[in-house]
mmCIF file of C-alpha atoms in Angstrom:
data_model
loop_
_atom_site.group_PDB
_atom_site.id
_atom_site.type_symbol
_atom_site.label_atom_id
_atom_site.label_comp_id
_atom_site.label_asym_id
_atom_site.label_seq_id
_atom_site.Cartn_x
_atom_site.Cartn_y
_atom_site.Cartn_z
ATOM 1 C CA UNK A 1 0.000 0.000 0.000
ATOM 2 C CA UNK A 2 1.393 3.468 -0.845
ATOM 3 C CA UNK A 3 2.479 5.890 1.844
ATOM 4 C CA UNK A 4 -0.121 8.331 3.097
ATOM 5 C CA UNK A 5 0.530 11.983 2.276
ATOM 6 C CA UNK A 6 -1.104 15.127 3.537
ATOM 7 C CA UNK A 7 -0.754 17.200 0.409
ATOM 8 C CA UNK A 8 -0.235 20.966 0.438
ATOM 9 C CA UNK A 9 -1.341 23.101 3.426
ATOM 10 C CA UNK A 10 -2.757 20.243 5.540
ATOM 11 C CA UNK A 11 -5.341 21.888 7.803
ATOM 12 C CA UNK A 12 -4.769 25.539 8.536
ATOM 13 C CA UNK A 13 -8.042 27.472 8.402
ATOM 14 C CA UNK A 14 -10.027 24.858 6.503
ATOM 15 C CA UNK A 15 -13.230 23.067 7.405
ATOM 16 C CA UNK A 16 -13.211 19.368 8.188
ATOM 17 C CA UNK A 17 -14.906 18.741 4.842
ATOM 18 C CA UNK A 18 -12.207 20.694 3.008
ATOM 19 C CA UNK A 19 -9.485 18.850 4.932
ATOM 20 C CA UNK A 20 -11.170 15.539 4.119
ATOM 21 C CA UNK A 21 -11.376 16.276 0.393
ATOM 22 C CA UNK A 22 -7.707 17.327 0.305
ATOM 23 C CA UNK A 23 -6.632 14.220 2.233
ATOM 24 C CA UNK A 24 -8.789 11.940 0.092
ATOM 25 C CA UNK A 25 -7.481 13.463 -3.149
ATOM 26 C CA UNK A 26 -3.888 12.790 -2.087
ATOM 27 C CA UNK A 27 -4.625 9.350 -0.589
ATOM 28 C CA UNK A 28 -7.199 7.519 -2.739
ATOM 29 C CA UNK A 29 -5.750 4.194 -1.536
ATOM 30 C CA UNK A 30 -7.136 4.918 1.949
ATOM 31 C CA UNK A 31 -10.737 4.878 0.675
ATOM 32 C CA UNK A 32 -10.092 1.745 -1.365
ATOM 33 C CA UNK A 33 -8.654 0.026 1.713
ATOM 34 C CA UNK A 34 -11.643 1.071 3.853
ATOM 35 C CA UNK A 35 -13.961 -0.198 1.126
ATOM 36 C CA UNK A 36 -12.187 -3.589 1.077
ATOM 37 C CA UNK A 37 -12.257 -3.855 4.881
ATOM 38 C CA UNK A 38 -15.980 -3.029 4.997
ATOM 39 C CA UNK A 39 -16.762 -5.500 2.212
ATOM 40 C CA UNK A 40 -14.863 -8.258 4.038
ATOM 41 C CA UNK A 41 -16.705 -7.634 7.284
ATOM 42 C CA UNK A 42 -20.090 -7.597 5.588
ATOM 43 C CA UNK A 43 -19.261 -10.751 3.611
ATOM 44 C CA UNK A 44 -18.294 -12.426 6.902
ATOM 45 C CA UNK A 45 -21.790 -11.729 8.240
ATOM 46 C CA UNK A 46 -21.432 -8.433 10.088
ATOM 47 C CA UNK A 47 -24.631 -6.407 10.160
ATOM 48 C CA UNK A 48 -23.021 -3.238 11.540
ATOM 49 C CA UNK A 49 -19.682 -1.700 10.600
ATOM 50 C CA UNK A 50 -17.952 1.133 12.434
ATOM 51 C CA UNK A 51 -15.640 3.287 10.380
ATOM 52 C CA UNK A 52 -13.554 4.067 13.483
ATOM 53 C CA UNK A 53 -12.898 0.328 13.791
ATOM 54 C CA UNK A 54 -11.943 0.249 10.118
ATOM 55 C CA UNK A 55 -9.569 3.187 10.731
ATOM 56 C CA UNK A 56 -7.854 1.251 13.531
ATOM 57 C CA UNK A 57 -7.520 -1.836 11.327
ATOM 58 C CA UNK A 58 -6.028 0.323 8.589
ATOM 59 C CA UNK A 59 -3.598 1.963 11.008
ATOM 60 C CA UNK A 60 -2.392 -1.471 12.121
ATOM 61 C CA UNK A 61 -1.960 -2.636 8.524
ATOM 62 C CA UNK A 62 0.169 0.291 7.394
ATOM 63 C CA UNK A 63 3.748 -0.120 8.615
ATOM 64 C CA UNK A 64 4.465 3.608 8.945
ATOM 65 C CA UNK A 65 1.087 4.631 10.313
ATOM 66 C CA UNK A 66 -1.411 6.804 8.570
ATOM 67 C CA UNK A 67 -0.281 10.403 8.884
ATOM 68 C CA UNK A 68 -3.227 12.723 8.464
ATOM 69 C CA UNK A 69 -5.933 10.069 8.863
ATOM 70 C CA UNK A 70 -8.052 12.167 11.175
ATOM 71 C CA UNK A 71 -10.848 10.554 13.203
ATOM 72 C CA UNK A 72 -12.932 13.588 12.226
ATOM 73 C CA UNK A 73 -13.086 12.030 8.740
ATOM 74 C CA UNK A 74 -14.999 8.917 9.846
ATOM 75 C CA UNK A 75 -18.456 10.356 9.153
ATOM 76 C CA UNK A 76 -17.402 11.579 5.714
ATOM 77 C CA UNK A 77 -15.905 8.207 4.799
ATOM 78 C CA UNK A 78 -19.046 6.442 6.082
ATOM 79 C CA UNK A 79 -21.225 8.663 3.891
ATOM 80 C CA UNK A 80 -18.991 8.020 0.895
ATOM 81 C CA UNK A 81 -19.127 4.255 1.453
ATOM 82 C CA UNK A 82 -22.938 4.364 1.630
ATOM 83 C CA UNK A 83 -23.144 6.662 -1.415
ATOM 84 C CA UNK A 84 -20.985 4.257 -3.425
ATOM 85 C CA UNK A 85 -22.670 1.131 -2.005
ATOM 86 C CA UNK A 86 -26.322 1.921 -1.175
ATOM 87 C CA UNK A 87 -26.916 -1.699 -0.178
ATOM 88 C CA UNK A 88 -24.576 -1.083 2.790
ATOM 89 C CA UNK A 89 -26.752 1.714 4.206
ATOM 90 C CA UNK A 90 -28.128 -0.372 7.053
ATOM 91 C CA UNK A 91 -24.606 -1.352 8.170
ATOM 92 C CA UNK A 92 -23.502 2.222 8.872
ATOM 93 C CA UNK A 93 -25.066 4.622 11.345
ATOM 94 C CA UNK A 94 -25.177 8.043 9.733
ATOM 95 C CA UNK A 95 -26.025 10.925 12.003
ATOM 96 C CA UNK A 96 -27.141 14.372 10.989
ATOM 97 C CA UNK A 97 -24.164 16.624 10.303
ATOM 98 C CA UNK A 98 -23.710 19.662 12.515
ATOM 99 C CA UNK A 99 -20.832 21.330 10.685
ATOM 100 C CA UNK A 100 -19.431 21.584 7.172
#
């Protein structure tokens, strides 16, 4: 798996959504890995999947850690997983967003 990079100007003065989009654009392999982990859990019979648990699995799998993988991104990754895989909607708890 490729190294995780922050990209230019990591967080200063940007919303969580903006930070997420910048991180995701520079680290598309992170989403693909989360997608694979979620698919494996669901195929193994899980009815609920927590993205924070997936983050921890991903952090353990990457030998140098996951610089910039912010726990504030979990809700945005969960929404993206459900958007890309509507049949997974019942496996993820999506709460109403309070901030951008």
